[in-house]
Each structure stands twice: as structure tokens, then as C-alpha cells.
XYZ file of C-alpha atoms in Angstrom:
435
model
C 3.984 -7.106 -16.700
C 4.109 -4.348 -19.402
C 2.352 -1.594 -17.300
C 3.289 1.121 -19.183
C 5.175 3.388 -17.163
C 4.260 7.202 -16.126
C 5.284 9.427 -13.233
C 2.882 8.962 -10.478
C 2.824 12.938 -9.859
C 0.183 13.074 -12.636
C -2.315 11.863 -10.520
C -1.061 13.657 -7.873
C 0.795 11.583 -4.961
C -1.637 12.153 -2.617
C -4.402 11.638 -3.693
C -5.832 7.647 -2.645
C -6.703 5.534 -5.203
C -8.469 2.446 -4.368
C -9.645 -0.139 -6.668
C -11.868 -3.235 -6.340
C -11.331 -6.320 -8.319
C -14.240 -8.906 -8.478
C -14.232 -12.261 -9.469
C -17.387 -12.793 -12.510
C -19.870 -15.565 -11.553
C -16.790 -16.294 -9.214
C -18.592 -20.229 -8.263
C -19.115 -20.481 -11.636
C -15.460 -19.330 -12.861
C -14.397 -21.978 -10.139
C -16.055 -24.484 -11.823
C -15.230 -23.159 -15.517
C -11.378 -23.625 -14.352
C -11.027 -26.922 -14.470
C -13.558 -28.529 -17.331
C -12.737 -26.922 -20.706
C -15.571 -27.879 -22.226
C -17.837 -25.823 -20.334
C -16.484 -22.589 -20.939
C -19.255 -21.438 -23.222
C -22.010 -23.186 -21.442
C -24.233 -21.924 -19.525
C -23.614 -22.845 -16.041
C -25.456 -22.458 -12.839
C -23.890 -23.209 -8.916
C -26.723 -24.049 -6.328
C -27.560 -23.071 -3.045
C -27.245 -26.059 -0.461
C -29.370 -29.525 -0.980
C -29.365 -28.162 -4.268
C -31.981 -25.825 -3.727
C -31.850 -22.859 -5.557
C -29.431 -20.614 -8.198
C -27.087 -19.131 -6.423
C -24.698 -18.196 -9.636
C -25.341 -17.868 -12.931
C -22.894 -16.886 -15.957
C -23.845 -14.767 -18.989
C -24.985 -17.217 -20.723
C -27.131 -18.602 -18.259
C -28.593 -15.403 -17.381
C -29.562 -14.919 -21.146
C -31.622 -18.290 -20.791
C -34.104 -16.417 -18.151
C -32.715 -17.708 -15.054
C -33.077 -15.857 -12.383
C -31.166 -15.673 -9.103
C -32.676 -18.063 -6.358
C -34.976 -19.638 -8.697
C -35.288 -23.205 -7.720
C -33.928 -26.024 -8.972
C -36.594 -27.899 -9.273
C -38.590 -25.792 -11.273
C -36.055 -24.619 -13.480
C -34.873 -28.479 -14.540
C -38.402 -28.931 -16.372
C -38.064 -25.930 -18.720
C -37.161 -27.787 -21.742
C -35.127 -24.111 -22.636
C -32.633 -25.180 -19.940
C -31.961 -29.026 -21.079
C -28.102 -27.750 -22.041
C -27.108 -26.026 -19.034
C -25.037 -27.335 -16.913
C -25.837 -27.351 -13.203
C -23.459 -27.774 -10.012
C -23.939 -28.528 -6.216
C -21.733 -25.918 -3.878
C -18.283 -26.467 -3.611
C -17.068 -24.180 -0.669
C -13.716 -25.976 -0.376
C -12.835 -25.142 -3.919
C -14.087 -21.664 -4.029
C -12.325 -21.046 -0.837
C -8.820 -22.246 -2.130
C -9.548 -20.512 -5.709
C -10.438 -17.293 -3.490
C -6.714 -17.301 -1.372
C -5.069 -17.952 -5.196
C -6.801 -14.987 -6.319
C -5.735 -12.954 -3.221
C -1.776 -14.311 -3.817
C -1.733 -13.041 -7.253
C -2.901 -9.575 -6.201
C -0.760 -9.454 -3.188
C 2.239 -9.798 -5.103
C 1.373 -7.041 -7.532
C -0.332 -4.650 -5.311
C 1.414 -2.908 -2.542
C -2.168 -3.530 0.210
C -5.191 -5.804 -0.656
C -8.056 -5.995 1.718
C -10.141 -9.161 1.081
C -13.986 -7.382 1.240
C -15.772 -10.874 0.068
C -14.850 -14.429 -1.082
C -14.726 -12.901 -4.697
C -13.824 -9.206 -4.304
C -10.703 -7.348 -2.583
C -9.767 -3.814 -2.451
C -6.612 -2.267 -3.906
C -4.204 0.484 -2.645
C -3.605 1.833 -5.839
C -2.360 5.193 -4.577
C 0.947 7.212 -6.408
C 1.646 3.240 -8.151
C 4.370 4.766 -10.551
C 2.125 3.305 -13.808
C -0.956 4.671 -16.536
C -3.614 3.098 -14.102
C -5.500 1.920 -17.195
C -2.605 -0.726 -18.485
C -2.024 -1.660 -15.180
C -5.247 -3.026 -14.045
C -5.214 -4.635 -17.523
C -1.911 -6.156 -16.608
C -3.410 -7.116 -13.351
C -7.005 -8.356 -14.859
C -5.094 -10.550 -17.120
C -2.496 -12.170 -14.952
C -5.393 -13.262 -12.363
C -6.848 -15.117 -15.407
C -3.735 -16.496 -16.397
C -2.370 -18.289 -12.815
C -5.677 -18.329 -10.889
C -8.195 -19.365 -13.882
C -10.522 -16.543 -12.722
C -12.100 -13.507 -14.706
C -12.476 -10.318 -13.539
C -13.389 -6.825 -13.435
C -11.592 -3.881 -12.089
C -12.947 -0.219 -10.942
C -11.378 2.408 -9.521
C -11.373 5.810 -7.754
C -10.679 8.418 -5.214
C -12.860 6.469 -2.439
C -13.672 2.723 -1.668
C -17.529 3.602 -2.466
C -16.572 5.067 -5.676
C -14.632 1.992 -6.594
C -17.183 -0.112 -5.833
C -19.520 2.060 -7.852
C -16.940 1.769 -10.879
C -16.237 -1.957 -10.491
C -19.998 -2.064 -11.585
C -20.178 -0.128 -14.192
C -17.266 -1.989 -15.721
C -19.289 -5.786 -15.279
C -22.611 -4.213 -16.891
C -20.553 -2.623 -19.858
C -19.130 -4.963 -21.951
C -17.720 -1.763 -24.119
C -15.161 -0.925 -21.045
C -13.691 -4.652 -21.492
C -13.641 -5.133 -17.901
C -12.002 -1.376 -16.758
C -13.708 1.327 -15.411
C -11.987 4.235 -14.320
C -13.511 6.627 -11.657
C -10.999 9.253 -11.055
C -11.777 12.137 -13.236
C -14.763 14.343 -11.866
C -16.738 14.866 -14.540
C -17.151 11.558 -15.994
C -17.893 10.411 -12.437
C -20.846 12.619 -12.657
C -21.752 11.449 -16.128
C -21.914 7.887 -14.803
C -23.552 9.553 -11.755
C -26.773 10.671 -13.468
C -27.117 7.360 -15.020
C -26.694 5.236 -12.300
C -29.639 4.186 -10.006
C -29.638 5.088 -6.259
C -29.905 1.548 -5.365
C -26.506 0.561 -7.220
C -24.517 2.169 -4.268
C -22.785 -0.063 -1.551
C -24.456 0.803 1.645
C -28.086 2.014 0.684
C -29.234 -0.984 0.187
C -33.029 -1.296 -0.690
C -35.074 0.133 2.185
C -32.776 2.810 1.711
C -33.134 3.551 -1.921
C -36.983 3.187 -1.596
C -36.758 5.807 1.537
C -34.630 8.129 -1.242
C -36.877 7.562 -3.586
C -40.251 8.445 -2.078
C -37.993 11.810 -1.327
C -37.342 12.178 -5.241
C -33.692 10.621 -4.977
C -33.485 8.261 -8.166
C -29.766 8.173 -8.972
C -26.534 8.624 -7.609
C -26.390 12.182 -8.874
C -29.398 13.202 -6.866
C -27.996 11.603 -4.272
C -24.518 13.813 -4.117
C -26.491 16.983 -4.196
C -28.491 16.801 -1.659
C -28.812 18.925 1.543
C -25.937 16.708 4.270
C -28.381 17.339 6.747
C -31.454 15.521 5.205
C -29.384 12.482 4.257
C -28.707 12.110 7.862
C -32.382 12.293 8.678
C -32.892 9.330 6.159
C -30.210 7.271 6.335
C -28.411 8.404 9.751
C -24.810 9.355 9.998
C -23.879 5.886 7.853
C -25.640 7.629 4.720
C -24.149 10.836 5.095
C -20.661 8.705 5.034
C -21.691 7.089 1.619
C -22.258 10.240 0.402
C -19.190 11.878 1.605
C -17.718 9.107 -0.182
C -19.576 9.724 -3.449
C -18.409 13.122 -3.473
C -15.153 12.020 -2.940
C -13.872 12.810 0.367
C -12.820 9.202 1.676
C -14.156 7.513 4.964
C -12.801 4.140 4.534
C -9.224 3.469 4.856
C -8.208 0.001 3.506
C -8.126 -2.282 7.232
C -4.204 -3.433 7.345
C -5.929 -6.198 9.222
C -9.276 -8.136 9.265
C -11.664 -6.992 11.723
C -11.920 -10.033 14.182
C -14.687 -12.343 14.060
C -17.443 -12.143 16.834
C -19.373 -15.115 16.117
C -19.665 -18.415 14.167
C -22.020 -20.474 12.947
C -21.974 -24.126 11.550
C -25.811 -24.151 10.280
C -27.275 -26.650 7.602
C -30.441 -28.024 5.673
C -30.918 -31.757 6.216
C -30.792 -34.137 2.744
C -33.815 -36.107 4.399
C -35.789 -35.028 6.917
C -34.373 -36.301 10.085
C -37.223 -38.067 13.270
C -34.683 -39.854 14.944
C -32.176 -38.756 17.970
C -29.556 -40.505 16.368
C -29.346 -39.105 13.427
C -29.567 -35.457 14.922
C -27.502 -36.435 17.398
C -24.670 -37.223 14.786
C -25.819 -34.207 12.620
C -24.871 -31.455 15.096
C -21.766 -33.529 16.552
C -20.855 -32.864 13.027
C -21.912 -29.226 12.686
C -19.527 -29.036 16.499
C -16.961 -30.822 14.548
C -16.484 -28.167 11.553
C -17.339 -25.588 13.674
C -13.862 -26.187 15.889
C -12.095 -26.769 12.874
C -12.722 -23.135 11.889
C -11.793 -22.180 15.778
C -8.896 -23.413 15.402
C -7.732 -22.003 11.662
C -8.341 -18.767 13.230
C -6.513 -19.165 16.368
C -9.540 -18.437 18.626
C -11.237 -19.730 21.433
C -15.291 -19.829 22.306
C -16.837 -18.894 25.356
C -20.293 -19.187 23.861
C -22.052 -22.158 22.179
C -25.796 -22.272 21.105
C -27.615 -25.200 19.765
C -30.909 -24.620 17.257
C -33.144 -27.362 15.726
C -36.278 -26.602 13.382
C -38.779 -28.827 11.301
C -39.632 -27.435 8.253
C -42.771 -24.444 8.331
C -43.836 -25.373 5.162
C -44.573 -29.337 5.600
C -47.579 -29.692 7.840
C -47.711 -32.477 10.052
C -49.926 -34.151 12.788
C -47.356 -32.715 14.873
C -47.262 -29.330 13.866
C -44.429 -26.715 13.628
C -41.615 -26.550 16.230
C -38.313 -24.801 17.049
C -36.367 -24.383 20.046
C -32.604 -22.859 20.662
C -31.127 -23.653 24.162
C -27.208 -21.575 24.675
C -24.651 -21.759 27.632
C -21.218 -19.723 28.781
C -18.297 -22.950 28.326
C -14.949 -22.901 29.347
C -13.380 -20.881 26.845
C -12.258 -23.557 23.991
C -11.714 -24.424 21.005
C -11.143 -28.542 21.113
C -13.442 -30.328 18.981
C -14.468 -32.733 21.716
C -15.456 -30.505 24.355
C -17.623 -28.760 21.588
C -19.419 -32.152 20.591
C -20.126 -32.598 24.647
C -21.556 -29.029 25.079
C -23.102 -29.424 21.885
C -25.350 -32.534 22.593
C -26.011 -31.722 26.104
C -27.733 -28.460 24.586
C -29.249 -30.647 22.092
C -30.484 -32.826 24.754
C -32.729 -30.473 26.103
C -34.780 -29.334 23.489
C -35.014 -32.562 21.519
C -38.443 -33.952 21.303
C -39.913 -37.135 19.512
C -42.500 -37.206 17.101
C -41.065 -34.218 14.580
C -39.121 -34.486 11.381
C -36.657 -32.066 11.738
C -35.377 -29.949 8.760
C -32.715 -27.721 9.794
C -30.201 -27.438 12.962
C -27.158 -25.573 13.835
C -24.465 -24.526 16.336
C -23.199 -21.361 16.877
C -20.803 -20.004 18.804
C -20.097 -16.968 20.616
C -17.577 -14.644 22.802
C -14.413 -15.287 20.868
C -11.545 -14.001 21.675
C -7.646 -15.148 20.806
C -6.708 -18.532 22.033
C -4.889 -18.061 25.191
C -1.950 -20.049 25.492
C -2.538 -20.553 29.677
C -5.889 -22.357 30.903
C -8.085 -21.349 33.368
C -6.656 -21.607 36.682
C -9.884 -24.077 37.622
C -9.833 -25.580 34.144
C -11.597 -29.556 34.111
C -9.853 -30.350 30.936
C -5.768 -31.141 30.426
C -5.590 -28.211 27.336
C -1.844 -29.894 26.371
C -3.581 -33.217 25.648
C -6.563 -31.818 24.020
C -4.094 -29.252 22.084
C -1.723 -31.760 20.773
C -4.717 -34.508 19.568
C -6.227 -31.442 18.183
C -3.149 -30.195 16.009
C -2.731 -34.003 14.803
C -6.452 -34.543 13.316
C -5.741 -31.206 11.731
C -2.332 -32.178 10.412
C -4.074 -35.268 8.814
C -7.360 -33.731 7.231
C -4.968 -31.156 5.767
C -2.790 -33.637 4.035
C -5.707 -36.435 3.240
C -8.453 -34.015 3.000
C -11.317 -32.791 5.148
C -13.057 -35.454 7.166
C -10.311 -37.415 6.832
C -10.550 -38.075 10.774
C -13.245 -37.343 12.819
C -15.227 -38.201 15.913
C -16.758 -40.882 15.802
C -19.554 -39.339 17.619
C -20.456 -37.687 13.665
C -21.577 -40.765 12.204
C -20.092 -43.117 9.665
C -22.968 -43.004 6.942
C -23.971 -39.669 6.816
C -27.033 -40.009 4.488
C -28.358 -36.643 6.528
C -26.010 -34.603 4.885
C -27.384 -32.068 1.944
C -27.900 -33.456 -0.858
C -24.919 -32.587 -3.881
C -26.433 -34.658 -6.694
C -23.933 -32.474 -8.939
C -20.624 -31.893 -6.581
C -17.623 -31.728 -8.678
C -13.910 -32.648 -7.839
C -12.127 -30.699 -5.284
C -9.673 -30.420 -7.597
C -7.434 -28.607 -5.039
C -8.053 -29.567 -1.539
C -8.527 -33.280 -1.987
C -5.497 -35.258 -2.855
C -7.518 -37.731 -4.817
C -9.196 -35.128 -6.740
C -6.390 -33.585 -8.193
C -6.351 -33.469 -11.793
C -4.191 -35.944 -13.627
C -2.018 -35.340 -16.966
C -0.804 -37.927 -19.197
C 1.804 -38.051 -21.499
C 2.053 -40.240 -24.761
């Protein structure tokens, strides 16, 4: 990269520097990476069963639609007849997600993944004009990962994240927006509204706001002690933050996980045990998988079922949850038996059930001794385990299964408009051929 080289000590080599880079429409980007001729199109990702807008680009956005409008509706406005409109494809955005993070982690001495489409940067005493480098950096993630982005920076994480969007909403920065310098913070400051900041949020903007606090300016200058009285001792950190004094070191590692949850929207209603019965097998089934990528073990599971709230019925409305400590675990099959046994007991005929889950709880590292009473041979389960794993891996997800899941599936949300996984499926990788 041409980065334009300058002696760090102009900055001053003490003074942090983060940066945030953030992946635009990042689902849509995803989907823009591997179709060329959708790259000017308006194009909109939806929320599971193909429910709702859950990303829009530009150009959809200029068309009036809004996020979480749904589907449905929108698909009658004759305005909308050219835009082109995708199911979620979590396995691709995933993959296209870690490629993003490999690009930057090559460049970038620390990167701390904050989202599945923004990361924060260590850009502290980097021996390079900041300016050329996060050009550099902008254009080499579009080049090998296929993904545009923007890049802010400054003194603090808030600040960066304050800067990162400024530079989306201002086409004039061409995706850049540099932080550092005091009193153009403050410019950008008094034109910024209160509810732009990371970690107000909006009860906490409209609290600010009945108190005369409109933008982020009014925000910095006021009294310490009646930002705590609003906002607690988490608001007086953002502000600290905004002043410039930072609170949030970059995490050298991910904060572990305390829960999980494997949670979906039926394609069909569902009034039959069977089908439910497969339905959270299947919800056990991925949510073991994930167990396992993580190295961790549950001591928790919970099992929820719901009909819909909004669909009256002879029946009525009903919900239940049942949960239960297990033998910490995380093999698939003794997930699937805790799983239905739960299910078992708050199961009743007679509803059409909308939504269920599982969720698990108490994780901790997988421990590589059982439990001296353990009912279960953890070798066996271990080794059939790492083989079903091996095999969706190299044949793609679902490849093997329990059979306890089901073999047709026509519960499952509905993706009328799933595309290829162009990069975790081996028979959805793209093909190129030569004349």
C-alpha cells in the first residue's frame, strides 16, 4: 500500500488512536459481491420468513423504504417493481464478515470485532499520514473482500464511532472522517444530534433532551455530576469519552459468551407434535454446533414455544418456557434429549404454534475431564461429534444431522429469495469458464 509515510511523533506517540471501520449495507454488499449486475440496483436483505427490511442500500433508501417495513406491503408499491429483494443469508455474511476481519488484521497492528460489520482499530503512533492510510485500508477491503466501507477515527472509541458516522452521512468526506483535531471535533459536535452517540441510546437522548441537551456539544459541557444523575456512571463514561479522555481500551480478547440462543419463526404455522418436535431437535442441533465452534460447554438449557398474538383462534393465545441444570455438555444428542423432554412438558394440542426456541445457559470452557458421576461416555460422544462437524464443514451445513430433525423440513422460514452460499457451500461456489 502507498500510505504515504510521516513520523508518527506528529501525532504524538502517545496519544491512542482508534478507528472504526464499517461495512455499508454490509447484507447488502454481501449480496452485491457476487452478482455484477446488481451493483446499481436497489437492493433490500429481509428479516427471517421474509418478513421485513432489514438492509437497504442508497438506492433503495432513495425509493422510500424504510427499515423494518414489511415485505408484504412494500412488494405492491408499483415504485418498487425494480428492486431487488433477498431472504437472509447468515452463512454468507458470516464468512464475508471473518474475510473482512483477515484483511484488517494483516494491516492493522489490533482489531477488535465490535459487530458482524464493524471492528475497531489500534491506530496509535502507526508511522503513516492517517488520512492515506485508511484510504489504503478502505480500498484494499474492497478490493479482496468485495465489501465497502467507511472509516472514522479519533482519540477515543466513542469518538470514532461518532466519526465513522459522520463519514457514511457525508458523501463529501468520500468515506474518511477524521476526529483527532479538537476544534473540528467540536464543529462536528454542535451539529451532531445527542441521539447519534453510541451508548445514549433513545430513552437517553429524550431524558437529555427534556433537560435542554440537543447535540453532542451540549452534551460535553455539561455539569459531570448531572450526567450521572441522568444517565448513571455509564453516561458520565460516554462523556468522558466525548471529551476525549478514553474509557475503552480495545479487548485483546472477546468477552466470553454467557448465553445462547437458537430461536426461530415457523414458515407455516405448526399444530402437530411432530413437526415441533423436529423443529426444536433442530434448533438443539445448531445450537451445539455453535457450542462446539466455541469450545464451550452448557450447564443450562431452556425450551420456549409461542402461537402467534396476533392470529386469534378458538383456542386463544398461549406460551409456556420450561428450563433445567444438565450435565455440563455440549454433544448434540444429549441436547436434542434435554431438549424434547422440556418440550414435552409444555406441549399442548389444539394450538398452531408460531415461534419456539432453545436457549442455553451457564457456559463455561469445555472441560477436557467429565464429571466424576457422568451417565454419558464423553470420548464416544466427543469423537462422533468432531466427525459430523468434520463433514458439514467440508459438504456444507446440514450435511449430517440427527435424524431426530426431520427429513422434509417444510417448517423452516420461508427464503423465497435465498441466494447461493457462494462460500460455505461447495456446490454453490461460483464457476468460471474459459473459451
Amino acid at each position: 500500500m502507498g500510505r504515504g509515510l510521516r513520523p508518527g511523533a506528529d501525532r504524538g506517540v502517545n496519544m491512542p488512536v482508534f478507528g472504526l471501520i464499517d461495512g455499508n449495507s454490509f447484507y447488502c454488499s454481501c449480496q452485491r459481491a457476487f452478482d455484477a449486475s446488481i451493483r446499481n440496483s436497489p437492493v433490500v436483505v429481509l428479516s427471517n420468513n421474509d418478513g421485513c427490511a432489514i438492509a437497504r442500500t442508497a438506492e433503495a433508501k432513495q425509493l422510500g423504504i424504510k427499515m423494518g417495513e414489511p415485505w408484504h406491503l412494500a412488494r405492491r408499491r408499483p415504485a418498487l417493481q425494480g428492486v431487488r429483494w433477498y431472504s437472509s443469508n447468515y452463512p454468507l455474511y458470516a464468512d464475508m464478515s471473518r474475510r473482512m476481519f483477515q484483511v484488517l488484521e494483516y494491516r492493522v497492528p489490533r482489531v477488535e470485532p465490535y459487530s458482524i460489520d464493524e471492528m475497531f482499530l489500534d491506530l496509535t503512533a502507526l508511522p503513516y499520514d492517517l488520512a492515506t492510510f485508511c484510504a489504503d485500508l478502505r480500498r484494499d477491503v474492497l478490493e479482496i473482500s468485495k465489501i465497502p466501507t467507511c472509516i472514522g477515527w479519533g482519540p477515543t472509541k466513542t469518538i470514532a464511532k461518532v466519526a465513522n458516522r459522520i463519514a457514511k452521512a457525508d458523501p463529501a468526506l468520500q468515506g474518511l472522517c477524521d476526529l483527532n483535531d479538537t476544534a473540528l471535533r467540536h464543529d462536528w459536535y454542535r451539529r451532531t444530534d445527542i441521539e447519534d452517540v453510541w451508548g445514549i441510546g433513545r430513552k437517553g437522548a429524550e431524558r437529555l433532551r427534556r433537560a435542554g441537551i440537543h447535540t453532542i456539544a451540549d452534551f460535553v459541557e455539561m455539569d459531570t455530576r448531572a450526567v450521572r444523575n441522568l444517565l448513571t456512571v455509564v453516561g458520565a463514561r460516554v462523556q468522558a469519552e466525548l471529551q476525549g479522555q478514553s474509557c475503552l481500551p480495545l479487548a485483546d480478547l472477546a468477552a466470553p459468551r454467557q448465553g445462547l440462543a437458537c430461536t426461530r419463526t415457523f414458515g407455516r404455522p405448526i399444530d402437530n407434535w411432530s413437526d415441533l418436535r423436529e423443529a426444536v431437535a433442530s434448533y438443539a442441533t445448531t445450537a451445539a454446533a455453535k457450542l462446539r465452534r466455541d469450545r464451550l460447554h452448557a450447564g443450562s438449557i431452556s425450551v420456549f414455544i409461542r402461537t402467534n398474538p396476533r392470529t386469534s383462534t378458538e383456542a386463544g393465545w398461549y406460551a409456556n418456557q420450561q428450563s433445567i441444570s444438565i450435565e455440563p455438555t455440549n454433544d448434540t444428542m444429549a441436547l436434542i434429549a434435554a431438549s424434547l423432554r422440556l418440550l414435552r412438558k409444555i406441549w399442548k394440542p389444539g394450538y398452531r404454534y408460531f415461534k419456539a426456541g432453545v436457549i442455553l445457559d451457564a457456559l463455561a470452557p469445555a472441560a477436557r475431564q467429565g464429571a466424576l458421576f457422568s451417565t454419558r461416555d464423553p470420548q464416544r460422544a466427543e469423537s462422533v461429534m468432531a466427525t459430523m462437524d468434520a463433514l458439514n464443514a467440508r459438504f456444507g451445513r446440514g450435511t449430517v444431522r440427527p435424524l431426530a430433525t426431520g427429513t422434509r423440513q417444510d417448517w423452516r422460514p420461508r427464503q423465497a429469495f435465498l441466494s447461493p452460499a457462494y462460500t460455505t457451500r461447495f456446490e454453490d461456489i461460483m464457476q468460471v469458464h474459459a473459451w
